[in-house]
mmCIF file of C-alpha atoms and ligand atoms in Angstrom:
data_model
loop_
_atom_site.group_PDB
_atom_site.id
_atom_site.type_symbol
_atom_site.label_atom_id
_atom_site.label_comp_id
_atom_site.label_asym_id
_atom_site.label_seq_id
_atom_site.Cartn_x
_atom_site.Cartn_y
_atom_site.Cartn_z
ATOM 1 C CA UNK A 13 22.259 -41.397 -12.383
ATOM 2 C CA UNK A 14 24.311 -41.097 -8.764
ATOM 3 C CA UNK A 15 22.830 -39.854 -5.760
ATOM 4 C CA UNK A 16 24.313 -36.297 -6.041
ATOM 5 C CA UNK A 17 22.713 -35.264 -9.159
ATOM 6 C CA UNK A 18 19.510 -36.695 -8.593
ATOM 7 C CA UNK A 19 19.379 -34.704 -5.039
ATOM 8 C CA UNK A 20 21.047 -31.761 -6.702
ATOM 9 C CA UNK A 21 18.005 -31.683 -9.158
ATOM 10 C CA UNK A 22 15.489 -32.059 -6.142
ATOM 11 C CA UNK A 23 17.142 -28.986 -4.656
ATOM 12 C CA UNK A 24 16.758 -27.078 -7.741
ATOM 13 C CA UNK A 25 12.929 -27.818 -7.893
ATOM 14 C CA UNK A 26 12.693 -26.962 -3.668
ATOM 15 C CA UNK A 27 14.615 -23.677 -5.008
ATOM 16 C CA UNK A 28 12.372 -22.842 -8.158
ATOM 17 C CA UNK A 29 9.155 -23.125 -5.611
ATOM 18 C CA UNK A 30 10.813 -20.987 -2.798
ATOM 19 C CA UNK A 31 11.907 -18.131 -5.473
ATOM 20 C CA UNK A 32 7.963 -18.347 -6.674
ATOM 21 C CA UNK A 33 7.074 -18.326 -3.245
ATOM 22 C CA UNK A 34 9.137 -15.295 -2.532
ATOM 23 C CA UNK A 35 8.248 -13.366 -5.582
ATOM 24 C CA UNK A 36 4.516 -13.425 -4.703
ATOM 25 C CA UNK A 37 5.346 -13.045 -0.967
ATOM 26 C CA UNK A 38 7.344 -9.641 -2.273
ATOM 27 C CA UNK A 39 4.046 -8.266 -4.151
ATOM 28 C CA UNK A 40 1.721 -8.762 -1.083
ATOM 29 C CA UNK A 41 2.853 -5.622 1.336
ATOM 30 C CA UNK A 42 2.333 -3.617 -1.542
ATOM 31 C CA UNK A 43 -1.088 -4.318 -2.290
ATOM 32 C CA UNK A 44 -1.784 -4.654 1.270
ATOM 33 C CA UNK A 45 -0.490 -0.935 1.805
ATOM 34 C CA UNK A 46 -2.870 0.235 -1.260
ATOM 35 C CA UNK A 47 -5.505 -1.347 0.111
ATOM 36 C CA UNK A 48 -5.153 0.105 3.435
ATOM 37 C CA UNK A 49 -4.854 3.750 2.243
ATOM 38 C CA UNK A 50 -7.504 3.321 0.014
ATOM 39 C CA UNK A 51 -9.893 2.144 3.004
ATOM 40 C CA UNK A 52 -8.200 4.968 5.102
ATOM 41 C CA UNK A 53 -8.934 7.477 2.624
ATOM 42 C CA UNK A 54 -12.342 7.003 2.372
ATOM 43 C CA UNK A 55 -13.038 7.248 6.205
ATOM 44 C CA UNK A 56 -10.862 10.035 6.321
ATOM 45 C CA UNK A 57 -12.969 12.236 3.929
ATOM 46 C CA UNK A 58 -15.893 11.535 5.873
ATOM 47 C CA UNK A 59 -13.940 12.814 9.103
ATOM 48 C CA UNK A 60 -12.728 15.702 7.232
ATOM 49 C CA UNK A 61 -16.178 16.425 6.204
ATOM 50 C CA UNK A 62 -17.840 16.033 9.654
ATOM 51 C CA UNK A 63 -15.014 18.212 11.271
ATOM 52 C CA UNK A 64 -15.712 20.893 9.097
ATOM 53 C CA UNK A 65 -19.714 20.847 9.485
ATOM 54 C CA UNK A 66 -18.815 21.042 13.508
ATOM 55 C CA UNK A 67 -16.538 24.078 12.960
ATOM 56 C CA UNK A 68 -19.041 25.928 11.066
ATOM 57 C CA UNK A 69 -21.853 25.415 13.464
ATOM 58 C CA UNK A 70 -19.602 26.182 16.160
ATOM 59 C CA UNK A 71 -18.424 29.257 14.487
ATOM 60 C CA UNK A 72 -22.112 30.371 13.766
ATOM 61 C CA UNK A 73 -23.187 29.866 17.464
ATOM 62 C CA UNK A 74 -20.470 32.160 18.562
ATOM 63 C CA UNK A 75 -21.080 34.512 15.554
ATOM 64 C CA UNK A 76 -25.073 34.492 17.049
ATOM 65 C CA UNK A 77 -23.625 35.539 20.525
ATOM 66 C CA UNK A 78 -21.757 38.449 19.258
ATOM 67 C CA UNK A 79 -24.941 39.455 17.229
ATOM 68 C CA UNK A 80 -26.792 39.754 20.292
ATOM 69 C CA UNK A 81 -24.412 41.590 21.851
ATOM 70 C CA UNK A 82 -23.834 44.297 19.152
ATOM 71 C CA UNK A 83 -27.613 44.355 18.740
ATOM 72 C CA UNK A 84 -28.042 45.380 22.599
ATOM 73 C CA UNK A 85 -25.082 47.886 22.081
ATOM 74 C CA UNK A 86 -26.878 49.284 19.185
ATOM 75 C CA UNK A 87 -30.200 49.703 21.045
ATOM 76 C CA UNK A 88 -28.372 51.566 23.836
ATOM 77 C CA UNK A 89 -26.610 53.983 21.395
ATOM 78 C CA UNK A 90 -29.649 54.382 19.749
ATOM 79 C CA UNK A 91 -31.503 55.180 23.601
ATOM 80 C CA UNK A 92 -28.707 58.035 23.915
ATOM 81 C CA UNK A 93 -30.149 59.939 21.082
ATOM 82 C CA UNK A 94 -33.186 60.692 22.720
ATOM 83 C CA UNK A 95 -30.988 62.794 25.887
ATOM 84 C CA UNK A 96 -28.457 64.556 23.475
ATOM 85 C CA UNK A 97 -27.874 68.419 23.822
ATOM 86 C CA UNK A 98 -25.014 69.105 21.916
ATOM 87 C CA UNK A 99 -23.655 68.514 17.883
ATOM 88 C CA UNK A 100 -20.335 67.088 19.337
ATOM 89 C CA UNK A 101 -22.251 64.543 21.394
ATOM 90 C CA UNK A 102 -24.742 63.733 18.223
ATOM 91 C CA UNK A 103 -21.577 63.105 16.013
ATOM 92 C CA UNK A 104 -20.143 60.811 18.513
ATOM 93 C CA UNK A 105 -23.246 58.642 19.205
ATOM 94 C CA UNK A 106 -23.820 58.476 15.413
ATOM 95 C CA UNK A 107 -20.401 57.061 15.122
ATOM 96 C CA UNK A 108 -21.223 54.625 17.591
ATOM 97 C CA UNK A 109 -24.249 53.719 15.829
ATOM 98 C CA UNK A 110 -22.314 52.977 12.310
ATOM 99 C CA UNK A 111 -19.664 51.101 14.004
ATOM 100 C CA UNK A 112 -22.350 48.437 15.694
ATOM 101 C CA UNK A 113 -24.417 48.547 12.443
ATOM 102 C CA UNK A 114 -21.264 47.463 10.364
ATOM 103 C CA UNK A 115 -20.310 44.753 12.741
ATOM 104 C CA UNK A 116 -23.739 43.458 12.527
ATOM 105 C CA UNK A 117 -23.540 43.361 8.832
ATOM 106 C CA UNK A 118 -20.334 41.915 8.675
ATOM 107 C CA UNK A 119 -21.355 39.423 10.973
ATOM 108 C CA UNK A 120 -24.484 38.577 9.204
ATOM 109 C CA UNK A 121 -22.535 38.101 5.893
ATOM 110 C CA UNK A 122 -20.462 35.442 7.684
ATOM 111 C CA UNK A 123 -23.173 33.365 8.790
ATOM 112 C CA UNK A 124 -24.972 33.790 5.781
ATOM 113 C CA UNK A 125 -21.568 32.361 3.832
ATOM 114 C CA UNK A 126 -21.092 29.468 6.721
ATOM 115 C CA UNK A 127 -24.506 28.672 6.235
ATOM 116 C CA UNK A 128 -24.561 28.329 2.380
ATOM 117 C CA UNK A 129 -21.276 25.810 2.945
ATOM 118 C CA UNK A 130 -23.151 24.011 5.652
ATOM 119 C CA UNK A 131 -25.968 23.117 3.237
ATOM 120 C CA UNK A 132 -23.662 21.624 0.733
ATOM 121 C CA UNK A 133 -21.883 20.217 3.197
ATOM 122 C CA UNK A 134 -24.777 17.986 4.637
ATOM 123 C CA UNK A 135 -25.552 15.846 1.638
ATOM 124 C CA UNK A 136 -21.847 15.445 0.741
ATOM 125 C CA UNK A 137 -21.111 13.656 4.025
ATOM 126 C CA UNK A 138 -24.203 11.439 3.485
ATOM 127 C CA UNK A 139 -22.806 10.758 -0.036
ATOM 128 C CA UNK A 140 -19.247 10.143 1.506
ATOM 129 C CA UNK A 141 -20.819 8.052 4.477
ATOM 130 C CA UNK A 142 -23.135 6.123 2.073
ATOM 131 C CA UNK A 143 -19.899 4.809 0.183
ATOM 132 C CA UNK A 144 -18.409 4.065 3.210
ATOM 133 C CA UNK A 145 -20.874 1.532 3.669
ATOM 134 C CA UNK A 146 -21.348 0.514 0.046
ATOM 135 C CA UNK A 147 -19.912 -2.734 -1.848
ATOM 136 C CA UNK A 148 -16.859 -1.549 -2.998
ATOM 137 C CA UNK A 149 -15.434 -0.665 0.260
ATOM 138 C CA UNK A 150 -16.813 -4.126 1.788
ATOM 139 C CA UNK A 151 -14.802 -5.897 -0.822
ATOM 140 C CA UNK A 152 -11.543 -3.903 -0.239
ATOM 141 C CA UNK A 153 -11.992 -4.561 3.493
ATOM 142 C CA UNK A 154 -12.839 -8.370 2.845
ATOM 143 C CA UNK A 155 -9.906 -8.153 -0.038
ATOM 144 C CA UNK A 156 -7.407 -7.189 2.935
ATOM 145 C CA UNK A 157 -8.441 -9.668 5.224
ATOM 146 C CA UNK A 158 -7.804 -12.288 2.354
ATOM 147 C CA UNK A 159 -4.536 -11.030 1.827
ATOM 148 C CA UNK A 160 -3.372 -10.919 5.373
ATOM 149 C CA UNK A 161 -4.124 -14.775 5.266
ATOM 150 C CA UNK A 162 -2.196 -15.347 2.124
ATOM 151 C CA UNK A 163 0.852 -13.535 3.625
ATOM 152 C CA UNK A 164 0.313 -15.917 6.464
ATOM 153 C CA UNK A 165 0.142 -19.004 4.265
ATOM 154 C CA UNK A 166 2.656 -17.964 2.092
ATOM 155 C CA UNK A 167 5.043 -17.716 5.279
ATOM 156 C CA UNK A 168 4.124 -21.082 6.376
ATOM 157 C CA UNK A 169 4.905 -22.744 2.904
ATOM 158 C CA UNK A 170 8.225 -20.855 2.796
ATOM 159 C CA UNK A 171 8.843 -22.184 6.154
ATOM 160 C CA UNK A 172 8.320 -25.903 4.948
ATOM 161 C CA UNK A 173 10.247 -25.381 1.537
ATOM 162 C CA UNK A 174 12.935 -23.867 3.593
ATOM 163 C CA UNK A 175 13.146 -26.906 6.043
ATOM 164 C CA UNK A 176 13.041 -29.338 2.871
ATOM 165 C CA UNK A 177 16.221 -27.234 1.352
ATOM 166 C CA UNK A 178 18.289 -27.681 4.318
ATOM 167 C CA UNK A 179 17.336 -31.517 4.830
ATOM 168 C CA UNK A 180 17.875 -32.170 1.164
ATOM 169 C CA UNK A 181 21.274 -30.206 1.243
ATOM 170 C CA UNK A 182 22.627 -32.451 4.104
ATOM 171 C CA UNK A 183 22.183 -35.499 1.642
ATOM 172 C CA UNK A 184 24.256 -34.164 -1.240
ATOM 173 C CA UNK A 185 27.760 -34.280 -1.465
ATOM 174 C CA UNK A 186 29.946 -31.431 -0.627
ATOM 175 C CA UNK A 187 31.310 -30.436 -3.809
ATOM 176 C CA UNK A 188 27.862 -30.440 -5.547
ATOM 177 C CA UNK A 189 26.524 -28.240 -2.691
ATOM 178 C CA UNK A 190 29.388 -25.711 -3.178
ATOM 179 C CA UNK A 191 29.059 -25.244 -6.730
ATOM 180 C CA UNK A 192 25.367 -24.857 -6.597
ATOM 181 C CA UNK A 193 25.418 -22.665 -3.863
ATOM 182 C CA UNK A 194 28.116 -20.545 -5.753
ATOM 183 C CA UNK A 195 25.788 -20.424 -8.651
ATOM 184 C CA UNK A 196 22.823 -19.466 -6.684
ATOM 185 C CA UNK A 197 24.697 -16.523 -5.346
ATOM 186 C CA UNK A 198 26.103 -15.413 -8.456
ATOM 187 C CA UNK A 199 22.844 -15.173 -10.364
ATOM 188 C CA UNK A 200 19.383 -14.536 -9.821
ATOM 189 C CA UNK A 201 17.576 -16.143 -12.732
ATOM 190 C CA UNK A 202 17.480 -19.569 -11.039
ATOM 191 C CA UNK A 203 18.906 -21.230 -13.921
ATOM 192 C CA UNK A 204 21.776 -23.330 -11.778
ATOM 193 C CA UNK A 205 20.942 -26.670 -13.734
ATOM 194 C CA UNK A 206 21.507 -27.361 -17.428
ATOM 195 C CA UNK A 207 19.433 -30.389 -18.421
ATOM 196 C CA UNK A 208 21.185 -32.090 -21.395
ATOM 197 C CA UNK A 209 19.098 -34.405 -23.787
ATOM 198 C CA UNK A 210 20.155 -36.957 -26.446
ATOM 199 C CA UNK A 211 18.331 -34.988 -29.292
ATOM 200 C CA UNK A 212 19.356 -31.468 -28.571
ATOM 201 C CA UNK A 213 23.026 -31.679 -26.786
ATOM 202 C CA UNK A 214 22.782 -28.511 -25.477
ATOM 203 C CA UNK A 215 22.830 -26.945 -22.074
ATOM 204 C CA UNK A 216 19.355 -25.979 -21.153
ATOM 205 C CA UNK A 217 20.210 -22.953 -19.165
ATOM 206 C CA UNK A 218 22.001 -21.121 -21.710
ATOM 207 C CA UNK A 219 21.303 -23.004 -25.004
ATOM 208 C CA UNK A 220 24.982 -23.429 -26.160
ATOM 209 C CA UNK A 221 26.236 -26.457 -27.457
ATOM 210 C CA UNK A 222 28.189 -29.007 -25.462
ATOM 211 C CA UNK A 223 31.587 -30.316 -26.663
ATOM 212 C CA UNK A 224 31.745 -33.951 -27.729
ATOM 213 C CA UNK A 225 33.939 -34.504 -24.947
ATOM 214 C CA UNK A 226 31.692 -32.653 -22.385
ATOM 215 C CA UNK A 227 28.934 -34.628 -23.766
ATOM 216 C CA UNK A 228 30.189 -37.805 -23.478
ATOM 217 C CA UNK A 229 31.180 -37.112 -19.610
ATOM 218 C CA UNK A 230 27.655 -35.498 -18.770
ATOM 219 C CA UNK A 231 26.125 -38.750 -20.605
ATOM 220 C CA UNK A 232 27.964 -40.703 -18.159
ATOM 221 C CA UNK A 233 25.922 -38.921 -15.124
ATOM 222 C CA UNK A 234 28.415 -39.769 -12.492
ATOM 223 C CA UNK A 235 30.340 -36.738 -11.967
ATOM 224 C CA UNK A 236 30.128 -32.979 -11.605
ATOM 225 C CA UNK A 237 30.043 -31.369 -15.002
ATOM 226 C CA UNK A 238 29.692 -27.938 -15.350
ATOM 227 C CA UNK A 239 28.772 -25.994 -18.557
ATOM 228 C CA UNK A 240 31.505 -24.418 -20.219
ATOM 229 C CA UNK A 241 29.897 -21.721 -21.169
ATOM 230 C CA UNK A 242 27.429 -20.620 -18.418
ATOM 231 C CA UNK A 243 28.838 -22.694 -15.427
ATOM 232 C CA UNK A 244 25.531 -24.492 -14.919
ATOM 233 C CA UNK A 245 25.543 -27.929 -13.429
ATOM 234 C CA UNK A 246 24.773 -30.155 -16.468
ATOM 235 C CA UNK A 247 22.332 -33.509 -15.818
ATOM 236 C CA UNK A 248 21.804 -35.725 -18.534
ATOM 237 C CA UNK A 249 18.104 -36.886 -19.088
ATOM 238 C CA UNK A 250 17.401 -39.931 -21.064
ATOM 239 C CA UNK A 251 13.917 -40.002 -23.191
HETATM 240 ZN ZN1 ZN B 324 25.251 -23.297 -20.195
#
């Protein structure tokens, strides 16, 4: 076997490894994103719950102040009743009193509904928080660290293979490299080499039978031969 053929076979092996590394590398960012979203989602839900509790408590405090003011005003209106002399005054003060009472009732309804929601939110927040600390999320965080490490490792491996590839290319005859590169550009399945064996006499890349003439030339293993069907570089393998 001439060195160029040996070189092309080695180049092809490197490329198979590179393709596999690149395939794995492409999948990693998706997995990382998915995990990040899941982790952020859990933390986000706790925050949302905590924010709602703060808002409800603040609103109730505000409502308590308003109730106190309204009750004060109500008392003052009721005091006025003692010093009333005309029917018109009586009606006016009564309208005031009804107004204050209605406001106080509305505020109390609102506070009750807020408290009912707060009663449910307390345990819900606790449950979400316990989920944040549970094994599942811890595992996810660990997995994320692991995936990031894998990404770095794959990048390093790819860089090594890239370097191997460049070195290998320099050692192979220009004609072989040109054909190989063209095949690699035009087909993405990685089948750039057709191995031919005595027993089968077919191109392993496309499974087509070789003509007798082609077979004889490939068997010599000393020149650049391409499959007449698929164009793969043909290499003869003795058993
Ligand atoms: Zn072929």
